PDB file of C-alpha atoms in Angstrom:
ATOM      1  CA  UNK A   1      -3.415   4.633  13.281  1.00  0.00           C
ATOM      2  CA  UNK A   2       0.308   4.920  12.678  1.00  0.00           C
ATOM      3  CA  UNK A   3       2.624   5.096  15.661  1.00  0.00           C
ATOM      4  CA  UNK A   4       6.213   6.359  15.355  1.00  0.00           C
ATOM      5  CA  UNK A   5       5.537   7.886  11.943  1.00  0.00           C
ATOM      6  CA  UNK A   6       8.282  10.372  11.132  1.00  0.00           C
ATOM      7  CA  UNK A   7       7.456  11.122   7.518  1.00  0.00           C
ATOM      8  CA  UNK A   8       4.640  13.079   5.943  1.00  0.00           C
ATOM      9  CA  UNK A   9       1.573  11.203   4.774  1.00  0.00           C
ATOM     10  CA  UNK A  10       0.800  12.183   1.190  1.00  0.00           C
ATOM     11  CA  UNK A  11      -2.953  12.493   0.829  1.00  0.00           C
ATOM     12  CA  UNK A  12      -3.152  13.062  -2.940  1.00  0.00           C
ATOM     13  CA  UNK A  13      -1.979  10.828  -5.759  1.00  0.00           C
ATOM     14  CA  UNK A  14      -2.157  12.779  -9.007  1.00  0.00           C
ATOM     15  CA  UNK A  15      -3.414  11.360 -12.277  1.00  0.00           C
ATOM     16  CA  UNK A  16      -5.792   8.814 -10.722  1.00  0.00           C
ATOM     17  CA  UNK A  17      -9.544   9.283 -10.523  1.00  0.00           C
ATOM     18  CA  UNK A  18     -10.901   9.676  -6.974  1.00  0.00           C
ATOM     19  CA  UNK A  19     -13.181   6.647  -7.453  1.00  0.00           C
ATOM     20  CA  UNK A  20     -10.153   4.499  -8.363  1.00  0.00           C
ATOM     21  CA  UNK A  21      -8.292   5.750  -5.276  1.00  0.00           C
ATOM     22  CA  UNK A  22     -11.214   4.674  -3.078  1.00  0.00           C
ATOM     23  CA  UNK A  23     -11.198   1.210  -4.690  1.00  0.00           C
ATOM     24  CA  UNK A  24      -7.440   0.952  -4.139  1.00  0.00           C
ATOM     25  CA  UNK A  25      -7.859   1.909  -0.480  1.00  0.00           C
ATOM     26  CA  UNK A  26     -10.523  -0.754   0.034  1.00  0.00           C
ATOM     27  CA  UNK A  27      -8.385  -3.342  -1.776  1.00  0.00           C
ATOM     28  CA  UNK A  28      -5.329  -2.561   0.357  1.00  0.00           C
ATOM     29  CA  UNK A  29      -7.410  -2.514   3.539  1.00  0.00           C
ATOM     30  CA  UNK A  30      -8.580  -6.028   2.689  1.00  0.00           C
ATOM     31  CA  UNK A  31      -4.998  -7.122   2.050  1.00  0.00           C
ATOM     32  CA  UNK A  32      -4.001  -5.786   5.479  1.00  0.00           C
ATOM     33  CA  UNK A  33      -6.862  -7.711   7.100  1.00  0.00           C
ATOM     34  CA  UNK A  34      -5.668 -10.905   5.377  1.00  0.00           C
ATOM     35  CA  UNK A  35      -2.083 -10.289   6.481  1.00  0.00           C
ATOM     36  CA  UNK A  36      -3.105  -9.832  10.105  1.00  0.00           C
ATOM     37  CA  UNK A  37      -5.341 -12.904  10.014  1.00  0.00           C
ATOM     38  CA  UNK A  38      -2.630 -15.127   8.573  1.00  0.00           C
ATOM     39  CA  UNK A  39       0.536 -13.834  10.270  1.00  0.00           C
ATOM     40  CA  UNK A  40       1.661 -13.655  13.853  1.00  0.00           C
ATOM     41  CA  UNK A  41       1.307 -10.399  15.750  1.00  0.00           C
ATOM     42  CA  UNK A  42       4.374  -8.216  15.446  1.00  0.00           C
ATOM     43  CA  UNK A  43       5.490  -9.519  12.038  1.00  0.00           C
ATOM     44  CA  UNK A  44       6.614  -6.606   9.859  1.00  0.00           C
ATOM     45  CA  UNK A  45       5.014  -6.199   6.437  1.00  0.00           C
ATOM     46  CA  UNK A  46       5.485  -3.849   3.524  1.00  0.00           C
ATOM     47  CA  UNK A  47       3.453  -3.244   0.394  1.00  0.00           C
ATOM     48  CA  UNK A  48       5.458  -5.939  -1.430  1.00  0.00           C
ATOM     49  CA  UNK A  49       4.223  -8.551   1.052  1.00  0.00           C
ATOM     50  CA  UNK A  50       0.611  -7.682   0.253  1.00  0.00           C
ATOM     51  CA  UNK A  51       0.670  -7.127  -3.514  1.00  0.00           C
ATOM     52  CA  UNK A  52       4.097  -8.249  -4.713  1.00  0.00           C
ATOM     53  CA  UNK A  53       5.640 -11.603  -5.545  1.00  0.00           C
ATOM     54  CA  UNK A  54       2.917 -13.994  -6.688  1.00  0.00           C
ATOM     55  CA  UNK A  55       0.454 -11.068  -6.451  1.00  0.00           C
ATOM     56  CA  UNK A  56       2.487  -8.671  -8.577  1.00  0.00           C
ATOM     57  CA  UNK A  57       0.301  -8.910 -11.696  1.00  0.00           C
ATOM     58  CA  UNK A  58      -2.119  -6.051 -11.064  1.00  0.00           C
ATOM     59  CA  UNK A  59      -4.167  -6.501 -14.259  1.00  0.00           C
ATOM     60  CA  UNK A  60      -7.887  -6.674 -13.411  1.00  0.00           C
ATOM     61  CA  UNK A  61      -7.290  -5.415  -9.860  1.00  0.00           C
ATOM     62  CA  UNK A  62      -8.007  -1.951  -8.431  1.00  0.00           C
ATOM     63  CA  UNK A  63      -4.223  -1.318  -8.455  1.00  0.00           C
ATOM     64  CA  UNK A  64      -3.929  -1.478 -12.243  1.00  0.00           C
ATOM     65  CA  UNK A  65      -4.731   2.236 -12.847  1.00  0.00           C
ATOM     66  CA  UNK A  66      -1.575   3.127 -10.898  1.00  0.00           C
ATOM     67  CA  UNK A  67       0.553   1.135 -13.324  1.00  0.00           C
ATOM     68  CA  UNK A  68      -1.415   2.275 -16.389  1.00  0.00           C
ATOM     69  CA  UNK A  69      -0.974   5.927 -15.428  1.00  0.00           C
ATOM     70  CA  UNK A  70       2.780   5.550 -15.742  1.00  0.00           C
ATOM     71  CA  UNK A  71       2.813   3.477 -18.943  1.00  0.00           C
ATOM     72  CA  UNK A  72       0.457   6.045 -20.493  1.00  0.00           C
ATOM     73  CA  UNK A  73       3.088   8.656 -19.626  1.00  0.00           C
ATOM     74  CA  UNK A  74       5.570   6.690 -21.760  1.00  0.00           C
ATOM     75  CA  UNK A  75       7.508   4.965 -18.985  1.00  0.00           C
ATOM     76  CA  UNK A  76       8.903   1.510 -19.689  1.00  0.00           C
ATOM     77  CA  UNK A  77       7.458  -1.475 -17.814  1.00  0.00           C
ATOM     78  CA  UNK A  78      10.234  -1.647 -15.216  1.00  0.00           C
ATOM     79  CA  UNK A  79       9.985   2.044 -14.345  1.00  0.00           C
ATOM     80  CA  UNK A  80       6.185   1.978 -14.397  1.00  0.00           C
ATOM     81  CA  UNK A  81       6.198  -0.969 -11.961  1.00  0.00           C
ATOM     82  CA  UNK A  82       8.572   0.837  -9.633  1.00  0.00           C
ATOM     83  CA  UNK A  83       6.728   4.158  -9.475  1.00  0.00           C
ATOM     84  CA  UNK A  84       3.286   2.498  -9.368  1.00  0.00           C
ATOM     85  CA  UNK A  85       4.549   0.573  -6.350  1.00  0.00           C
ATOM     86  CA  UNK A  86       5.663   3.827  -4.752  1.00  0.00           C
ATOM     87  CA  UNK A  87       2.206   5.315  -5.370  1.00  0.00           C
ATOM     88  CA  UNK A  88       0.562   2.217  -3.871  1.00  0.00           C
ATOM     89  CA  UNK A  89       2.885   2.470  -0.866  1.00  0.00           C
ATOM     90  CA  UNK A  90       1.730   6.037  -0.262  1.00  0.00           C
ATOM     91  CA  UNK A  91      -1.893   4.918  -0.396  1.00  0.00           C
ATOM     92  CA  UNK A  92      -1.152   2.011   1.969  1.00  0.00           C
ATOM     93  CA  UNK A  93       0.345   4.448   4.463  1.00  0.00           C
ATOM     94  CA  UNK A  94      -2.794   6.579   4.257  1.00  0.00           C
ATOM     95  CA  UNK A  95      -4.979   3.482   4.770  1.00  0.00           C
ATOM     96  CA  UNK A  96      -3.013   2.409   7.836  1.00  0.00           C
ATOM     97  CA  UNK A  97      -3.117   5.902   9.310  1.00  0.00           C
ATOM     98  CA  UNK A  98      -6.931   5.917   9.056  1.00  0.00           C
ATOM     99  CA  UNK A  99      -7.279   2.369  10.444  1.00  0.00           C
ATOM    100  CA  UNK A 100      -8.719   2.076  13.944  1.00  0.00           C
ATOM    101  CA  UNK A 101      -6.048  -0.467  14.844  1.00  0.00           C
ATOM    102  CA  UNK A 102      -2.541   0.630  15.727  1.00  0.00           C
ATOM    103  CA  UNK A 103       0.483   0.040  13.507  1.00  0.00           C
ATOM    104  CA  UNK A 104       4.083   0.838  14.254  1.00  0.00           C
ATOM    105  CA  UNK A 105       6.217   2.170  11.424  1.00  0.00           C
ATOM    106  CA  UNK A 106       9.453   0.256  10.956  1.00  0.00           C
ATOM    107  CA  UNK A 107      11.980  -0.652   8.291  1.00  0.00           C
ATOM    108  CA  UNK A 108      11.302  -3.458   5.826  1.00  0.00           C
ATOM    109  CA  UNK A 109      14.508  -3.083   3.836  1.00  0.00           C
ATOM    110  CA  UNK A 110      14.227  -0.587   0.958  1.00  0.00           C
ATOM    111  CA  UNK A 111      10.596   0.098   1.921  1.00  0.00           C
ATOM    112  CA  UNK A 112       8.444   1.329   4.747  1.00  0.00           C
ATOM    113  CA  UNK A 113       7.478  -1.498   7.023  1.00  0.00           C
ATOM    114  CA  UNK A 114       4.533  -1.727   9.377  1.00  0.00           C
ATOM    115  CA  UNK A 115       3.781  -3.885  12.359  1.00  0.00           C
ATOM    116  CA  UNK A 116       0.341  -4.391  13.885  1.00  0.00           C
ATOM    117  CA  UNK A 117       0.260  -3.676  17.608  1.00  0.00           C
ATOM    118  CA  UNK A 118      -2.521  -5.733  19.179  1.00  0.00           C
TER     119      UNK A 118
END
């Protein structure tokens, strides 16, 4: 559940099959579980902490259809990466809002940040 959420939660990501969305949700939920297990309580995270950096190659992951959707629309790699990340961020927000645990919305510098409240 999201606490202090001031922005609308987008429930629909267009151009992605519903089955793929469910796989993405499960994948991101698992990433959140790993983050909480490996980080101290109260440490802010954003999507980039879960699936960026050394995890930014989404080929052969459930996130890849988000990127492919945008390259299929003719966007260059840089733009496709950016907007696929925005789509994934929207799905992450939906996942956290449905989670039974409580997360506080905060700022992670150029992205929505979240903090688990134990």
